[in-house]
Short mmCIF file of C-alpha atoms in Angstrom, two decimals:
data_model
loop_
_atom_site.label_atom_id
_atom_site.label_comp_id
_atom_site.label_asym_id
_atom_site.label_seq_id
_atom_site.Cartn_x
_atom_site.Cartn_y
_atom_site.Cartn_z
CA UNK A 105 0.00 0.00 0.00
CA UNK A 106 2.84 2.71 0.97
CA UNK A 107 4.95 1.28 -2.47
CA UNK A 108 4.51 4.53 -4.44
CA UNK A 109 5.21 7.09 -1.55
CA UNK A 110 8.42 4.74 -0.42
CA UNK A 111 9.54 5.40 -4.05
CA UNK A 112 8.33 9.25 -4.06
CA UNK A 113 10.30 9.45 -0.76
CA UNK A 114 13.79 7.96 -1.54
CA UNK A 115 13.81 10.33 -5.07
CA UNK A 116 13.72 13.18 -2.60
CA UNK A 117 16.50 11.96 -0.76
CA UNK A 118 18.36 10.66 -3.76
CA UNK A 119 17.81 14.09 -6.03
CA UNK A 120 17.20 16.42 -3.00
CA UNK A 121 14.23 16.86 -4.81
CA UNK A 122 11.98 19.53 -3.73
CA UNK A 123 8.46 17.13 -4.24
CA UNK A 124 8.20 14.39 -5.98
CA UNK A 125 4.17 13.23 -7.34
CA UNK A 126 3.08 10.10 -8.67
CA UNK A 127 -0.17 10.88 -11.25
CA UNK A 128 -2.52 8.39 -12.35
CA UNK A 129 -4.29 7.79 -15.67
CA UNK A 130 -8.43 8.20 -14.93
CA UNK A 131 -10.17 5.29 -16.18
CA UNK A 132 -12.20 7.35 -18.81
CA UNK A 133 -8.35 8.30 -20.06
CA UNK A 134 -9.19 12.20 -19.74
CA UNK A 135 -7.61 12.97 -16.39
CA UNK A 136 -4.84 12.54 -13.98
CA UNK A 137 -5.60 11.59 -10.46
CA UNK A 138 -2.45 12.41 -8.15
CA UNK A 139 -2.14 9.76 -6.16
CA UNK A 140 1.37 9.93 -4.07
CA UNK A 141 2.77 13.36 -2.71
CA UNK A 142 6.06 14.56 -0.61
CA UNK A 143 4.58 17.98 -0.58
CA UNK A 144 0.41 17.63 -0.54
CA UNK A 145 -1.75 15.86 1.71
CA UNK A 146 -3.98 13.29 -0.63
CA UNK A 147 -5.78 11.39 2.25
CA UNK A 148 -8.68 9.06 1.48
CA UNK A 149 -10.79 10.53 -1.12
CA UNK A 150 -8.44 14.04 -1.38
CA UNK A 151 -7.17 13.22 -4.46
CA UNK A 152 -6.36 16.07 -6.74
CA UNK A 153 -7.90 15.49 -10.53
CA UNK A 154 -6.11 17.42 -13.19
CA UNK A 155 -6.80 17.58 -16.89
CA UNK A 156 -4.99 15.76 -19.11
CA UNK A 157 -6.22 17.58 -22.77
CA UNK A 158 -3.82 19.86 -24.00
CA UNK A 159 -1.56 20.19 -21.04
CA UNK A 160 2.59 19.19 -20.63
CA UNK A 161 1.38 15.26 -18.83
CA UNK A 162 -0.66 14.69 -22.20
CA UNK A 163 2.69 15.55 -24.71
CA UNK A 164 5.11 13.12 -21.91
CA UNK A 165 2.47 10.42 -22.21
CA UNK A 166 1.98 10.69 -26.12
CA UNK A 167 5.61 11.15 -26.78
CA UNK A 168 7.01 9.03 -24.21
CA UNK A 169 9.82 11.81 -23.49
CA UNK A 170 10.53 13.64 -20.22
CA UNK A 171 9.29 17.35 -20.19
CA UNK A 172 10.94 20.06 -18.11
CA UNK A 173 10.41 23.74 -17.74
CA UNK A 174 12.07 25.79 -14.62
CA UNK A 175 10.38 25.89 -11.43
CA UNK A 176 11.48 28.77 -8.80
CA UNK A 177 15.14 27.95 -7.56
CA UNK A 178 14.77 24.30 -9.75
CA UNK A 179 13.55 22.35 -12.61
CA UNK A 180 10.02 20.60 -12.78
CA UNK A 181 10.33 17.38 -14.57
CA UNK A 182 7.40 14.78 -15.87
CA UNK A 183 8.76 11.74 -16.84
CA UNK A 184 6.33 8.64 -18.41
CA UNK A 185 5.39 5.77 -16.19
CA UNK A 186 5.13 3.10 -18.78
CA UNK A 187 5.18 -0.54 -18.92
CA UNK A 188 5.66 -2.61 -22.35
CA UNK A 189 3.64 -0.07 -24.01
CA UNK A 190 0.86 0.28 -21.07
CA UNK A 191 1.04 3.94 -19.94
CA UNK A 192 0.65 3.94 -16.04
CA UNK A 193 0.48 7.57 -15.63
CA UNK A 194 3.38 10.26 -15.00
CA UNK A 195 6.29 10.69 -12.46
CA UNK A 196 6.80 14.36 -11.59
CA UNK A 197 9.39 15.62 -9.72
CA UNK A 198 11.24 19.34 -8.72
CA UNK A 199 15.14 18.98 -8.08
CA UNK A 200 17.58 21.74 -7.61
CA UNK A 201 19.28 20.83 -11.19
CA UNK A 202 18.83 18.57 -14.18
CA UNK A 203 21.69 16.99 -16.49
CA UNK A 204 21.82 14.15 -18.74
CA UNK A 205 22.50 11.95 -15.75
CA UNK A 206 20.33 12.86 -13.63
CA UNK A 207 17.24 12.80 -16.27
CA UNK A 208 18.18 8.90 -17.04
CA UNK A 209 18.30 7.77 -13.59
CA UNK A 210 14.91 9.50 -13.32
CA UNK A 211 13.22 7.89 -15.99
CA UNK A 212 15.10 5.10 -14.98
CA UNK A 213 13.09 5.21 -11.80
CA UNK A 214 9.81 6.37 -13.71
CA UNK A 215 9.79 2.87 -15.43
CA UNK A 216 10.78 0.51 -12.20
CA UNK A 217 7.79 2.26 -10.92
CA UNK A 218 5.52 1.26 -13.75
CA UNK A 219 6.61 -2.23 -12.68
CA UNK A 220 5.98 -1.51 -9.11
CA UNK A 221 2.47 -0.56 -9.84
CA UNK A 222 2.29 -3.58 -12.15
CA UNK A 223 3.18 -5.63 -9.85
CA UNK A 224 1.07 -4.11 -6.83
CA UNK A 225 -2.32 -4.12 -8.25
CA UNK A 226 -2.84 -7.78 -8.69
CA UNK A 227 -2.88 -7.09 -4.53
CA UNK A 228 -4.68 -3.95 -3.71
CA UNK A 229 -7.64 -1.89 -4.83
CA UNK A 230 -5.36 1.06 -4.44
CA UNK A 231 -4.58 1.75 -7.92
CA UNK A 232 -8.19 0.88 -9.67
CA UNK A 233 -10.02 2.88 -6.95
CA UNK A 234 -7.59 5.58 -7.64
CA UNK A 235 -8.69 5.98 -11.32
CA UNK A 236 -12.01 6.41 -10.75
CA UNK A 237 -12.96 10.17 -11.07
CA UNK A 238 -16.42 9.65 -11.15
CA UNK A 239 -18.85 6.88 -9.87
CA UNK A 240 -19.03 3.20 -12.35
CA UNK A 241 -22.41 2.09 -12.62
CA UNK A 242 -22.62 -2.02 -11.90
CA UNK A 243 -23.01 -3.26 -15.17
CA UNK A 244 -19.42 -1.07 -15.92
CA UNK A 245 -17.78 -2.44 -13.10
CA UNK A 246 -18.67 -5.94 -14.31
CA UNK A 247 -17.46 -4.76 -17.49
CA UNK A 248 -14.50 -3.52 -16.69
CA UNK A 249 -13.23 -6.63 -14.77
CA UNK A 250 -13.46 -8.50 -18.07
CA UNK A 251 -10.89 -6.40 -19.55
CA UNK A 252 -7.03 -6.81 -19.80
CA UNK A 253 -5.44 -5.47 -17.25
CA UNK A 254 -3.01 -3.32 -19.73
CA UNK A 255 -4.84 -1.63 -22.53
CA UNK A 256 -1.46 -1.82 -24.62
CA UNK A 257 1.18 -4.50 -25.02
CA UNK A 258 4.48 -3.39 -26.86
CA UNK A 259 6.24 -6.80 -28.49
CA UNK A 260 8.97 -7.54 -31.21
CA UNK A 261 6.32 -8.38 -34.21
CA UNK A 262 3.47 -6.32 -32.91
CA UNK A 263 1.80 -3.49 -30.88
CA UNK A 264 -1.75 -3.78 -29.19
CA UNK A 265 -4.04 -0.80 -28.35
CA UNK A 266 -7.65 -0.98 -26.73
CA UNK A 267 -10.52 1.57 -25.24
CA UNK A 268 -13.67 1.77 -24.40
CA UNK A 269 -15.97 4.41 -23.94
CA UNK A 270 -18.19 5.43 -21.88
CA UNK A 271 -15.65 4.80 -18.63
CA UNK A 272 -18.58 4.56 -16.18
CA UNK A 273 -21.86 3.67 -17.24
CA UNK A 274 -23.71 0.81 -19.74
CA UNK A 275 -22.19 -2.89 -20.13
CA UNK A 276 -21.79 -4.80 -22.87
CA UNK A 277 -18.63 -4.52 -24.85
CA UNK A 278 -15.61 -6.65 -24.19
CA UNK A 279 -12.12 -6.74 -25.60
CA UNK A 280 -9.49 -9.17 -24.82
CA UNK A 281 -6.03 -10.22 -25.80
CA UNK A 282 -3.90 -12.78 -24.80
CA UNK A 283 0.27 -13.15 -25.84
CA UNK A 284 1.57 -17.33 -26.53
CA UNK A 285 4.79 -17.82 -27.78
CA UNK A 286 3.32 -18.43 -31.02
CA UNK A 287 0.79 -16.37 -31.44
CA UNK A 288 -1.44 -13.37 -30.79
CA UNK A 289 -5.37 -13.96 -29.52
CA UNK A 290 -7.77 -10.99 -30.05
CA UNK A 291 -11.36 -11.19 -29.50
CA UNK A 292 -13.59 -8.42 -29.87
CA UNK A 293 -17.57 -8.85 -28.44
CA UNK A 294 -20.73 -6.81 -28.06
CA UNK A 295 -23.84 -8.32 -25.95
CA UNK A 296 -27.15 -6.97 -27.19
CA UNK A 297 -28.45 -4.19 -24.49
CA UNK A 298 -26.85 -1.69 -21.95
CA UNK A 299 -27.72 -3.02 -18.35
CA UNK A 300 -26.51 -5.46 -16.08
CA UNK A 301 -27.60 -8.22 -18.45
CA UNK A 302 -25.92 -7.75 -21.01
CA UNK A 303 -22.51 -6.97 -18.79
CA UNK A 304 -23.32 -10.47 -17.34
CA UNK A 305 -23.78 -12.24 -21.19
CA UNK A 306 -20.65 -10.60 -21.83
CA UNK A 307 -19.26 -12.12 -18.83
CA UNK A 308 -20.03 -15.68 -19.47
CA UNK A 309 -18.78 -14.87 -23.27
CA UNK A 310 -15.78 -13.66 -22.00
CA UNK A 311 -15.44 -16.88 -19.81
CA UNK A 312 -16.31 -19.26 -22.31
CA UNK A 313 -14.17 -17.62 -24.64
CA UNK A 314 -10.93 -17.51 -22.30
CA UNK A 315 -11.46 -20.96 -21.38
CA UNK A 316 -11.36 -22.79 -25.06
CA UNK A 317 -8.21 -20.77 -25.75
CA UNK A 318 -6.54 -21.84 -22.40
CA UNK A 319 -7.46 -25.18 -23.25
CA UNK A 320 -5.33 -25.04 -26.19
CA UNK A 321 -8.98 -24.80 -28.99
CA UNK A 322 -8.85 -23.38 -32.64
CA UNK A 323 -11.39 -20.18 -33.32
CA UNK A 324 -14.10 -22.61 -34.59
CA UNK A 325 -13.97 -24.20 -31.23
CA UNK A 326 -13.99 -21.16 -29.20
CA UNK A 327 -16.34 -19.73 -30.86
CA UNK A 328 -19.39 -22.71 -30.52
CA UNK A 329 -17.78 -22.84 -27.20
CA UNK A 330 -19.18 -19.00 -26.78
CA UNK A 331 -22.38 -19.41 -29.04
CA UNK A 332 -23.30 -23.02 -26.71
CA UNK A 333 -22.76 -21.17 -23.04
CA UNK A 334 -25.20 -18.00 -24.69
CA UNK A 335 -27.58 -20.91 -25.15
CA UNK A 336 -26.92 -23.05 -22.40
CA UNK A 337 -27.10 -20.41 -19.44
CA UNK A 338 -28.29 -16.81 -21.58
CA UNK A 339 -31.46 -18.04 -23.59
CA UNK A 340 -32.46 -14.99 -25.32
CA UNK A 341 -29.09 -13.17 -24.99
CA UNK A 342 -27.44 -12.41 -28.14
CA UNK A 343 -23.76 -11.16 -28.61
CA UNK A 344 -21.71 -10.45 -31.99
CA UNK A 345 -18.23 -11.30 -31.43
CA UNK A 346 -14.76 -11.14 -34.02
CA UNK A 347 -12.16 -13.57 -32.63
CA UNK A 348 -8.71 -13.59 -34.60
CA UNK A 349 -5.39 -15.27 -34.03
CA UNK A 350 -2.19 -13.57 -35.48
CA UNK A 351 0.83 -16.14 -36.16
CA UNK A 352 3.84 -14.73 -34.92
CA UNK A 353 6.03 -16.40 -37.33
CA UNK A 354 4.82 -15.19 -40.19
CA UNK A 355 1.70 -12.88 -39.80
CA UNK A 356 -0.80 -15.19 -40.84
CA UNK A 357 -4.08 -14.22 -39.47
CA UNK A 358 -7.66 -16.69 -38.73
CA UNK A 359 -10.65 -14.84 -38.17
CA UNK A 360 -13.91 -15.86 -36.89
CA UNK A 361 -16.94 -13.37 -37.38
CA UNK A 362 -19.96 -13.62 -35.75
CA UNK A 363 -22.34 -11.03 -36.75
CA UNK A 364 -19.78 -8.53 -35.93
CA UNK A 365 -18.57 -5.29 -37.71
CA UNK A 366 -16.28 -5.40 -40.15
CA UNK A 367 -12.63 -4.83 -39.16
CA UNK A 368 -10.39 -1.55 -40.99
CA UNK A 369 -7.17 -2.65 -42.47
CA UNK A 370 -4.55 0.03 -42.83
CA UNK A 371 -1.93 -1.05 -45.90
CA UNK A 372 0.15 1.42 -47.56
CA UNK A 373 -1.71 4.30 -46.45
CA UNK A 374 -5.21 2.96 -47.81
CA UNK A 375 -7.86 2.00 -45.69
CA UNK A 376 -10.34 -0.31 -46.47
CA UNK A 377 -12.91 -3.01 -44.75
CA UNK A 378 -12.07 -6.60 -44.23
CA UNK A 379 -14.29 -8.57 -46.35
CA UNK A 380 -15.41 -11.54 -44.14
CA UNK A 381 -18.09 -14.05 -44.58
CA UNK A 382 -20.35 -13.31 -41.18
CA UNK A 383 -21.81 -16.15 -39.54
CA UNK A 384 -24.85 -16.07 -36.80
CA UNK A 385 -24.67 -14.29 -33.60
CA UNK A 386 -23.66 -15.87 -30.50
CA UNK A 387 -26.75 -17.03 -29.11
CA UNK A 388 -29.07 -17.77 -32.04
CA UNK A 389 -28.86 -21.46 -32.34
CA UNK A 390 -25.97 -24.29 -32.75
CA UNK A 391 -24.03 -23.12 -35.56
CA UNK A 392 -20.52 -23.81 -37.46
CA UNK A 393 -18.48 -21.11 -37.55
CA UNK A 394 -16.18 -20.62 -40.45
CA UNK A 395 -12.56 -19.98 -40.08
CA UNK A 396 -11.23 -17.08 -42.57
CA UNK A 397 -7.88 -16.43 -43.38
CA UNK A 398 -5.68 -13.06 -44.05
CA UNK A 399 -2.11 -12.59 -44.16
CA UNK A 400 -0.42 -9.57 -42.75
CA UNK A 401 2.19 -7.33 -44.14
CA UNK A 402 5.11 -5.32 -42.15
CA UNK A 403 3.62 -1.67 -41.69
CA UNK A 404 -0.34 -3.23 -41.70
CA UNK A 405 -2.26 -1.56 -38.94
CA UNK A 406 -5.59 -3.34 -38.34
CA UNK A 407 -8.59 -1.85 -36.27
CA UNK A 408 -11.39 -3.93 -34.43
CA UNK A 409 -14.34 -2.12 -33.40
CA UNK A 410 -17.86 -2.27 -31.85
CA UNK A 411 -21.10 -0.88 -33.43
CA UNK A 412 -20.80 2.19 -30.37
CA UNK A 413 -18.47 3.35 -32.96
CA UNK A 414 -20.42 3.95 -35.99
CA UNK A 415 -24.21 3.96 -34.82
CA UNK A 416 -26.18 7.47 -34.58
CA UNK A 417 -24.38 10.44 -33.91
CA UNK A 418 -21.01 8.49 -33.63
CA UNK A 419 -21.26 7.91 -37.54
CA UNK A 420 -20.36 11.43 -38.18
CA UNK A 421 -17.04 10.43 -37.04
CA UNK A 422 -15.29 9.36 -40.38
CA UNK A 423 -12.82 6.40 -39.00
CA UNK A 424 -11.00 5.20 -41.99
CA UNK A 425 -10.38 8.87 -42.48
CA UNK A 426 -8.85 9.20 -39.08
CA UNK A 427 -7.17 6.04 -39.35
CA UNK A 428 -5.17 7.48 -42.42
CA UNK A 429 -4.96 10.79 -40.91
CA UNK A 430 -3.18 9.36 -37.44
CA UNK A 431 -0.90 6.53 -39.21
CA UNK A 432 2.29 7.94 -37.95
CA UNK A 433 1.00 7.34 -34.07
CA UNK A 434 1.58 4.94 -31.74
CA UNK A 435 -1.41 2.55 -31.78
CA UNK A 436 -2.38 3.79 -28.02
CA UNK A 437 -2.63 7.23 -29.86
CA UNK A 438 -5.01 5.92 -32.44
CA UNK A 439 -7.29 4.24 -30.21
CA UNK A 440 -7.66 7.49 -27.95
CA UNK A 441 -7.79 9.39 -30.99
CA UNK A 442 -11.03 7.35 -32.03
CA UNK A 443 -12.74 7.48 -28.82
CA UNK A 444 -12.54 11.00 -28.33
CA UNK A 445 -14.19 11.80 -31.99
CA UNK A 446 -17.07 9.70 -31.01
CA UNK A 447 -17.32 11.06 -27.98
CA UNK A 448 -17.33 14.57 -29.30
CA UNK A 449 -19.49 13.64 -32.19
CA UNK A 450 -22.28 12.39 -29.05
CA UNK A 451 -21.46 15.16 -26.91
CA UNK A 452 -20.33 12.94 -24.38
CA UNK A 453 -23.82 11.29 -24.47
CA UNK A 454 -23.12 7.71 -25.59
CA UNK A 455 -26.30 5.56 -25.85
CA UNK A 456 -24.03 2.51 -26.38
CA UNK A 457 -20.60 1.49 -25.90
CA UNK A 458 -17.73 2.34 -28.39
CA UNK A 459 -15.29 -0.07 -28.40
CA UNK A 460 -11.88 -0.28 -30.21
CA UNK A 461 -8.65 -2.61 -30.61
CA UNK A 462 -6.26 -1.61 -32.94
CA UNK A 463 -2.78 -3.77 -33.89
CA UNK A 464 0.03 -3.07 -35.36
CA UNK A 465 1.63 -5.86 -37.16
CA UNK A 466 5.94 -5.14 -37.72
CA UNK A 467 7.36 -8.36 -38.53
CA UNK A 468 9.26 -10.62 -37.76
CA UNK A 469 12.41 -8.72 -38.11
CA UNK A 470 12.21 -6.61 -34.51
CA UNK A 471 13.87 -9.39 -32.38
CA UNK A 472 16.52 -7.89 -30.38
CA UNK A 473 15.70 -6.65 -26.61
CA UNK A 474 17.45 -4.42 -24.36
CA UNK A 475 18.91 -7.11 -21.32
CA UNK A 476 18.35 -4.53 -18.46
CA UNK A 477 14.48 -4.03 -19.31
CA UNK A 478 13.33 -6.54 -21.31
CA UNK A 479 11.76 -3.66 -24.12
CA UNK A 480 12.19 -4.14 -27.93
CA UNK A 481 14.78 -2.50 -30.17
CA UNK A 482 14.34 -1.62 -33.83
CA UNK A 483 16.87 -3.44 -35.97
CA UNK A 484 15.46 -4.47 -39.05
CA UNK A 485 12.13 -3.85 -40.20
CA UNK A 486 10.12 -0.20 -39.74
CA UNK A 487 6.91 -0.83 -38.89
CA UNK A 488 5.50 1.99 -41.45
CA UNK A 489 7.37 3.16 -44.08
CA UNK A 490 9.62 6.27 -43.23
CA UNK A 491 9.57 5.53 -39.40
CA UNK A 492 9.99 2.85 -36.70
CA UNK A 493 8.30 1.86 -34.39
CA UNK A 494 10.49 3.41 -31.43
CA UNK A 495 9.71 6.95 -33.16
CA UNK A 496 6.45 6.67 -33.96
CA UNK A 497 5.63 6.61 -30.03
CA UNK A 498 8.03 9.48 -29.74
CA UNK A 499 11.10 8.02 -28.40
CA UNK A 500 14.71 6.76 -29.31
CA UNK A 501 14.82 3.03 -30.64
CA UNK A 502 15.82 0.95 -27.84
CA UNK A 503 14.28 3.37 -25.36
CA UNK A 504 11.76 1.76 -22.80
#
């Protein structure tokens, strides 16, 4: 429980650092919750929210690169708190002077506490609690137990984004991913309604879903395995659901579609829809499910998505547009970059969930890895033409 003010504390001492904050990412991804203090008092439910839109924490978590500006008799530094790819939130701390040593053993101690916090919240309510800004309806809680715990996963041959949207209300959407040492498991589903009913369809989807790919099933499998629980212990509840497996050796992709919207494939700065066969809805009636087959390139950037994300007002929002438009961004970029459209487009009014996954596929030429921190170096293959991977999230190859 005291992990995150023990490190805040021995920066101070180390740096003679004038305060030292820990920030946390809000669950609807729009705010900062400060969490850990030397100079504030944030006792239980004192939390100070900041905005994250348009302000120096948004730049350090979009370009992954320390920001400083002078503070009084010092220099205030942010540094990212980032995990594989999963931004935590940001480190920020005041010390009497800054140099190129001192900034690396900060963000050297920015990303040992991502894996604090990584490591911490499989324990303690601390950290989900503490990015909640506003109160989570049941049916959202349900919801958003179902999810990964990281909303991004940075790996040699690919990058993995999700969001949803709203944060704290309606239940229904799920999206999932899973790393083997062969492949890649996505799923993408969406139970028919917005209560607790459909968060608890979702749930047993989810369930069914994780459990045929644990037990070593193809995507024909799990998905009858998903369609038979719907009609085993949910009569009447219906879900559409895209399941896909990426090879890691050579990009091959299956693809199972049931009922669900079409996928956006990004290739060579063209965007079209994947043109899948689409079998029944989970829940209809026993059904074969046919296993489709696509095969990805280096520099292919494919986007999963939910209905939420093109139904009523959110269809002003012109995605394959904005996919082309934000090609040069880190997939965590893109997927905030959708939700906030639709979000705009509603007016913050959602009257369903809008859901998005969006992969990056590099190759199989980004195999190298730093020793001291595990990340991924570029080395061969750039995973869009005229950049890598490294720089499209706004940092150094090799950097963490």
């Amino acid at each position: 429980m005291e992990s995150v003010e023990v490190v805040a504390r021995d920066l101070a001492k180390r740096f003679d650092a004038f305060a030292v904050s820990f920030l946390l990412i809000d669950v609807g991804d729009e705010q900062l919750v400060r969490l850990a203090s030397t100079t504030r008092e944030l006792g239980a439910g004192g939390a100070e929210s900041v905005d994250l839109r348009d302000s120096a924490y948004e730049e350090v978590l979009r370009t992954q690169r320390p920001w400083q500006e002078p503070d009084g008799d010092g220099v205030r530094v942010v540094l990212p708190v980032t995990n594989r790819g999963d931004c935590v939130g940001v480190l920020e701390v005041t010390v009497p002077s800054l140099d190129e040593e001192v900034l690396a053993q900060l963000g050297e101690a920015a990303h040992a506490l991502a894996y604090v916090i990584v490591t911490d919240r499989r324990f303690t309510d601390l950290y989900h609690s503490g990015r909640r800004t506003t109160a989570m309806s049941l049916a959202a809680e349900i919801q958003h137990q179902l999810l990964p715990t990281a909303s991004c996963c940075e790996a040699a041959q690919f990058t993995v984004a999700g969001a949803l949207v709203p944060a704290h209300d309606i239940g229904g959407d799920t999206y999932d991913y899973a790393v083997g040492h062969d492949v890649l498991h996505l799923s993408m589903t969406d139970a028919v309604g917005h209560d607790v009913g459909s968060a608890m369809t979702a749930t047993l989807l989810v369930g069914a879903l994780r459990r045929a790919r644990r037990a070593g099933e193809g995507l024909a499998e799990q998905a009858r395995q998903a369609n038979s629980a719907l009609l085993e212990h949910r009569q009447g509840s219906l879900a559409t659901g895209l399941l896909v497996r990426v090879h890691l050796s050579d990009g091959a992709v299956e693809l199972v579609n049931a009922g669900h919207c079409a996928p956006l494939l990004l290739r060579d700065g063209v965007v079209e829809p994947l043109v899948l066969e689409i079998d029944l809805l989970f829940g209809v009636k026993p059904h074969p499910y046919r296993v489709q087959r696509l095969a990805l390139r280096p520099g292919d950037r494919l986007m999963l998505l939910t209905d939420g994300m093109v139904e009523r007002d959110a269809g002003s929002v012109d995605l394959p547009a904005l996919l082309r438009d934000t090609a040069a961004l880190h997939p965590r970029e893109v997927v905030r970059a959708a939700t906030r459209a639709v979000r705009r487009a509603c007016r913050d009014h959602l009257q369903d969930d809008a859901t998005v996954l969006c992969l990056d596929w590099h190759g199989i030429g980004r195999t190298e890895r730093q020793a001291d921190n595990g990340a991924d170096t570029d080395t061969a293959s750039p995973s869009r033409p005229g950049r890598s991977t490294a720089r499209a999230a706004g940092r150094p190859p090799g950097s963490r």
